[in-house]
Amino acid sequence: MPVVRQATGKCHETMARETWDVQEFIGQRACVKVVDVSSGGWDHINFDDLKGDISCGQD
């Protein structure tokens, strides 16, 4: 599946809203992938509030 939208964090604990207009993809299947590529000793991902007609897990 090709990457059609992506965002990168700002390396701090304060969350910032990221929004995308995905109207062109209505009716299509999508995948959200969250990746931590940090190599430091104390790294983690904060991710919240994904909205839409969503089902989680594998079919």
Coordinates of N, CA, C and O in Angstrom, one line a residue:
M1 N 0.8 -1.2 0.0 CA 0.0 0.0 0.0 C 0.9 1.2 0.0 O 1.8 1.4 0.8
P2 N 0.7 2.2 -0.9 CA 1.5 3.4 -0.9 C 1.2 4.4 0.2 O 0.1 4.4 0.7
V3 N 2.2 5.1 0.6 CA 2.0 6.1 1.7 C 1.4 7.3 1.0 O 1.9 7.9 0.0
V4 N 0.2 7.8 1.5 CA -0.4 8.9 0.9 C -0.5 10.1 1.9 O -0.7 11.2 1.4
R5 N -0.3 9.9 3.1 CA -0.2 11.0 4.1 C 0.8 10.5 5.2 O 0.9 9.3 5.5
Q6 N 1.6 11.4 5.7 CA 2.5 11.1 6.9 C 2.7 12.3 7.7 O 2.6 13.4 7.2
A7 N 3.1 12.1 8.9 CA 3.4 13.2 9.9 C 4.5 12.7 10.8 O 4.7 11.5 11.0
T8 N 5.3 13.6 11.3 CA 6.4 13.3 12.2 C 6.3 14.1 13.4 O 5.9 15.3 13.4
G9 N 6.5 13.5 14.6 CA 6.4 14.2 15.8 C 7.4 15.3 16.0 O 8.4 15.4 15.2
K10 N 7.2 16.0 17.1 CA 8.1 17.2 17.4 C 9.1 16.9 18.5 O 9.7 17.8 19.1
C11 N 9.1 15.6 18.9 CA 10.0 15.1 20.0 C 9.8 15.8 21.4 O 10.7 16.1 22.1
H12 N 8.5 16.0 21.7 CA 8.2 16.4 23.1 C 6.9 15.8 23.5 O 6.1 15.3 22.6
E13 N 6.5 15.8 24.7 CA 5.3 15.2 25.3 C 4.0 15.9 24.9 O 3.0 15.3 25.0
T14 N 4.1 17.1 24.5 CA 2.8 17.9 24.2 C 2.3 17.4 22.9 O 3.0 17.5 21.9
M15 N 1.1 16.9 22.9 CA 0.5 16.4 21.6 C 0.0 17.5 20.8 O -0.5 18.5 21.3
A16 N 0.1 17.4 19.5 CA -0.4 18.4 18.6 C -1.3 17.7 17.6 O -1.0 16.6 17.1
R17 N -2.4 18.3 17.3 CA -3.4 17.7 16.4 C -2.9 17.8 14.9 O -2.4 18.8 14.5
E18 N -3.0 16.7 14.2 CA -2.7 16.6 12.8 C -4.0 16.2 12.1 O -4.6 15.2 12.5
T19 N -4.4 16.9 11.1 CA -5.6 16.6 10.4 C -5.3 16.5 8.9 O -4.4 17.2 8.4
W20 N -6.0 15.6 8.2 CA -5.8 15.4 6.8 C -7.2 15.3 6.1 O -8.1 14.7 6.7
D21 N -7.3 15.9 5.0 CA -8.5 15.8 4.2 C -8.3 14.5 3.3 O -7.5 14.4 2.5
V22 N -9.1 13.5 3.7 CA -9.0 12.2 3.0 C -10.2 11.9 2.2 O -10.5 10.7 1.8
Q23 N -11.0 12.9 1.8 CA -12.2 12.7 1.1 C -12.1 12.0 -0.2 O -12.9 11.2 -0.6
E24 N -10.9 12.2 -0.8 CA -10.7 11.5 -2.1 C -10.6 10.0 -2.0 O -10.6 9.2 -3.0
F25 N -10.4 9.5 -0.7 CA -10.3 8.1 -0.5 C -11.5 7.4 0.0 O -11.5 6.2 0.4
I26 N -12.6 8.1 0.1 CA -13.9 7.5 0.7 C -14.2 6.3 -0.1 O -14.2 6.2 -1.3
G27 N -14.6 5.2 0.6 CA -14.9 4.0 0.0 C -13.8 3.0 -0.2 O -13.9 1.9 -0.6
Q28 N -12.5 3.5 0.0 CA -11.4 2.7 -0.2 C -10.8 2.2 1.2 O -11.1 2.7 2.2
R29 N -10.0 1.1 1.1 CA -9.4 0.6 2.3 C -8.1 1.3 2.6 O -7.4 1.7 1.7
A30 N -7.8 1.5 3.9 CA -6.6 2.2 4.3 C -6.0 1.5 5.5 O -6.6 0.7 6.2
C31 N -4.7 1.8 5.7 CA -4.0 1.3 6.8 C -3.2 2.4 7.5 O -2.7 3.3 6.9
V32 N -3.3 2.5 8.8 CA -2.6 3.5 9.6 C -1.4 2.7 10.3 O -1.6 1.7 11.0
K33 N -0.2 3.2 10.1 CA 1.0 2.6 10.6 C 1.7 3.6 11.5 O 2.0 4.7 11.0
V34 N 1.9 3.3 12.7 CA 2.6 4.2 13.7 C 4.0 3.5 14.0 O 4.0 2.4 14.4
V35 N 5.1 4.2 13.7 CA 6.4 3.7 13.8 C 7.3 4.6 14.7 O 7.3 5.8 14.5
D36 N 8.1 4.0 15.6 CA 9.1 4.7 16.4 C 10.5 4.3 15.8 O 10.9 3.1 16.0
V37 N 11.1 5.2 15.1 CA 12.5 4.9 14.6 C 13.6 5.5 15.4 O 14.7 5.5 14.9
S38 N 13.3 5.9 16.6 CA 14.3 6.5 17.4 C 15.3 5.5 17.9 O 15.0 4.3 18.0
S39 N 16.5 5.9 18.1 CA 17.6 5.0 18.6 C 18.1 5.3 20.0 O 19.0 4.7 20.5
G40 N 17.4 6.3 20.6 CA 17.8 6.7 22.0 C 17.3 5.7 23.0 O 16.7 4.7 22.7
G41 N 17.7 5.9 24.3 CA 17.4 5.0 25.3 C 16.0 5.1 25.9 O 15.5 4.1 26.5
W42 N 15.3 6.2 25.8 CA 14.0 6.3 26.3 C 13.1 7.0 25.3 O 13.0 8.2 25.2
D43 N 12.5 6.2 24.5 CA 11.7 6.7 23.4 C 10.3 5.9 23.4 O 10.3 4.8 23.8
H44 N 9.3 6.6 23.0 CA 8.0 6.0 23.0 C 7.1 6.8 22.1 O 7.4 8.0 21.7
I45 N 5.9 6.3 21.7 CA 5.0 6.9 20.8 C 3.7 7.4 21.6 O 3.2 6.6 22.4
N46 N 3.3 8.6 21.4 CA 2.0 9.1 21.9 C 1.1 9.2 20.7 O 1.4 10.0 19.8
F47 N 0.0 8.5 20.7 CA -1.0 8.6 19.6 C -2.4 8.5 20.1 O -2.7 7.6 21.0
D48 N -3.3 9.4 19.7 CA -4.6 9.4 20.2 C -5.6 10.0 19.2 O -5.2 10.7 18.3
D49 N -6.8 9.7 19.4 CA -8.0 10.4 18.8 C -8.0 10.2 17.2 O -8.2 11.1 16.5
L50 N -7.9 8.9 16.8 CA -8.1 8.6 15.4 C -9.6 8.5 15.1 O -10.3 7.7 15.8
K51 N -10.1 9.3 14.2 CA -11.5 9.3 14.0 C -11.9 8.9 12.5 O -11.1 9.1 11.6
G52 N -13.0 8.3 12.4 CA -13.5 7.8 11.1 C -14.3 6.6 11.2 O -14.6 6.1 12.3
D53 N -14.7 6.0 10.1 CA -15.3 4.7 10.1 C -14.3 3.6 10.1 O -13.7 3.2 9.1
I54 N -13.9 3.2 11.4 CA -12.7 2.5 11.6 C -13.0 1.1 12.2 O -13.8 1.0 13.1
S55 N -12.3 0.1 11.8 CA -12.2 -1.2 12.4 C -10.8 -1.5 12.7 O -9.9 -1.2 11.9
C56 N -10.5 -2.1 13.8 CA -9.1 -2.4 14.2 C -8.8 -3.9 14.0 O -9.7 -4.7 14.2
G57 N -7.6 -4.2 13.8 CA -7.2 -5.5 13.6 C -7.1 -6.0 12.2 O -7.3 -5.2 11.3
Q58 N -6.8 -7.2 12.0 CA -6.6 -7.8 10.7 C -7.9 -8.5 10.3 O -8.6 -9.1 11.1
D59 N -8.2 -8.5 9.0 CA -9.4 -9.2 8.5 C -9.0 -10.7 8.2 O -8.0 -11.0 7.8

